[in-house]
Amino acid sequence: MSPNVGTIDRTLRAALGAVLLYLAFLSGLSLFATPLFQYGAAAIGLVMLATSAFKFCPLYSVLGLKTCKEC
């Protein structure tokens, strides 16, 4: 598992993950009152935070992409 996610990509992923988790559990929006959207947003948010933390995206690996310049 070599890193394939760069700094800007990691920052955006972390921000998006945090926003999705906020929307899922704390926003109070009626859209996220349904379990499908609530848990879907939470799952995607957790995946975004995990790929940001580990600097590795399995989808990038499959597609042969790298946003990491120093890798």
PDB file of C-alpha atoms in Angstrom:
ATOM      1  CA  MET A   1       0.000   0.000   0.000  1.00  0.00           C
ATOM      2  CA  SER A   2       2.076   2.904  -1.226  1.00  0.00           C
ATOM      3  CA  PRO A   3       0.607   6.402  -0.826  1.00  0.00           C
ATOM      4  CA  ASN A   4      -1.312   7.678  -3.846  1.00  0.00           C
ATOM      5  CA  VAL A   5      -3.250  10.638  -2.385  1.00  0.00           C
ATOM      6  CA  GLY A   6      -1.595  14.072  -2.361  1.00  0.00           C
ATOM      7  CA  THR A   7      -1.869  16.922   0.126  1.00  0.00           C
ATOM      8  CA  ILE A   8      -4.600  18.933  -1.603  1.00  0.00           C
ATOM      9  CA  ASP A   9      -6.589  15.767  -2.283  1.00  0.00           C
ATOM     10  CA  ARG A  10      -6.244  14.722   1.372  1.00  0.00           C
ATOM     11  CA  THR A  11      -7.423  18.109   2.602  1.00  0.00           C
ATOM     12  CA  LEU A  12     -10.467  18.064   0.344  1.00  0.00           C
ATOM     13  CA  ARG A  13     -11.314  14.488   1.318  1.00  0.00           C
ATOM     14  CA  ALA A  14     -11.055  15.287   5.031  1.00  0.00           C
ATOM     15  CA  ALA A  15     -13.259  18.370   4.644  1.00  0.00           C
ATOM     16  CA  LEU A  16     -15.859  16.491   2.592  1.00  0.00           C
ATOM     17  CA  GLY A  17     -15.851  13.608   5.067  1.00  0.00           C
ATOM     18  CA  ALA A  18     -16.386  15.958   8.010  1.00  0.00           C
ATOM     19  CA  VAL A  19     -19.200  17.792   6.208  1.00  0.00           C
ATOM     20  CA  LEU A  20     -20.952  14.533   5.318  1.00  0.00           C
ATOM     21  CA  LEU A  21     -20.754  13.296   8.911  1.00  0.00           C
ATOM     22  CA  TYR A  22     -22.102  16.627  10.142  1.00  0.00           C
ATOM     23  CA  LEU A  23     -24.973  16.488   7.669  1.00  0.00           C
ATOM     24  CA  ALA A  24     -25.760  12.895   8.582  1.00  0.00           C
ATOM     25  CA  PHE A  25     -25.897  13.296  12.336  1.00  0.00           C
ATOM     26  CA  LEU A  26     -26.038  16.934  13.419  1.00  0.00           C
ATOM     27  CA  SER A  27     -27.668  19.033  10.702  1.00  0.00           C
ATOM     28  CA  GLY A  28     -31.306  18.201  11.384  1.00  0.00           C
ATOM     29  CA  LEU A  29     -32.169  18.463   7.683  1.00  0.00           C
ATOM     30  CA  SER A  30     -35.234  16.461   6.709  1.00  0.00           C
ATOM     31  CA  LEU A  31     -33.381  14.779   3.843  1.00  0.00           C
ATOM     32  CA  PHE A  32     -31.004  13.139   6.300  1.00  0.00           C
ATOM     33  CA  ALA A  33     -33.863  11.978   8.540  1.00  0.00           C
ATOM     34  CA  THR A  34     -34.319   8.944   6.284  1.00  0.00           C
ATOM     35  CA  PRO A  35     -31.970   6.088   7.139  1.00  0.00           C
ATOM     36  CA  LEU A  36     -30.818   5.608   3.539  1.00  0.00           C
ATOM     37  CA  PHE A  37     -29.414   9.116   3.238  1.00  0.00           C
ATOM     38  CA  GLN A  38     -28.243   9.348   6.829  1.00  0.00           C
ATOM     39  CA  TYR A  39     -26.233   6.143   6.865  1.00  0.00           C
ATOM     40  CA  GLY A  40     -25.168   6.531   3.246  1.00  0.00           C
ATOM     41  CA  ALA A  41     -23.688   9.954   3.962  1.00  0.00           C
ATOM     42  CA  ALA A  42     -22.072   8.615   7.132  1.00  0.00           C
ATOM     43  CA  ALA A  43     -20.480   5.690   5.293  1.00  0.00           C
ATOM     44  CA  ILE A  44     -19.132   7.879   2.501  1.00  0.00           C
ATOM     45  CA  GLY A  45     -17.888  10.401   5.068  1.00  0.00           C
ATOM     46  CA  LEU A  46     -16.009   7.706   6.973  1.00  0.00           C
ATOM     47  CA  VAL A  47     -14.447   6.361   3.773  1.00  0.00           C
ATOM     48  CA  MET A  48     -13.325   9.879   2.825  1.00  0.00           C
ATOM     49  CA  LEU A  49     -11.767  10.413   6.262  1.00  0.00           C
ATOM     50  CA  ALA A  50     -10.055   7.008   6.155  1.00  0.00           C
ATOM     51  CA  THR A  51      -8.547   7.537   2.694  1.00  0.00           C
ATOM     52  CA  SER A  52      -7.357  10.951   3.852  1.00  0.00           C
ATOM     53  CA  ALA A  53      -5.760   9.552   7.000  1.00  0.00           C
ATOM     54  CA  PHE A  54      -4.038   6.607   5.303  1.00  0.00           C
ATOM     55  CA  LYS A  55      -2.996   8.542   2.156  1.00  0.00           C
ATOM     56  CA  PHE A  56      -4.264   5.625   0.094  1.00  0.00           C
ATOM     57  CA  CYS A  57      -7.290   5.308  -2.153  1.00  0.00           C
ATOM     58  CA  PRO A  58      -8.081   1.807  -3.469  1.00  0.00           C
ATOM     59  CA  LEU A  59      -9.987   3.241  -6.436  1.00  0.00           C
ATOM     60  CA  TYR A  60      -6.957   5.332  -7.444  1.00  0.00           C
ATOM     61  CA  SER A  61      -4.872   2.179  -7.225  1.00  0.00           C
ATOM     62  CA  VAL A  62      -7.211   0.277  -9.560  1.00  0.00           C
ATOM     63  CA  LEU A  63      -7.304   3.165 -12.048  1.00  0.00           C
ATOM     64  CA  GLY A  64      -3.551   3.803 -11.820  1.00  0.00           C
ATOM     65  CA  LEU A  65      -3.963   7.388 -10.583  1.00  0.00           C
ATOM     66  CA  LYS A  66      -1.712   9.325  -8.194  1.00  0.00           C
ATOM     67  CA  THR A  67      -2.196  12.839  -6.874  1.00  0.00           C
ATOM     68  CA  CYS A  68       0.897  12.565  -4.699  1.00  0.00           C
ATOM     69  CA  LYS A  69       3.902  14.340  -6.245  1.00  0.00           C
ATOM     70  CA  GLU A  70       6.505  13.013  -3.806  1.00  0.00           C
ATOM     71  CA  CYS A  71       5.430   9.366  -4.204  1.00  0.00           C
TER      72      CYS A  71
END
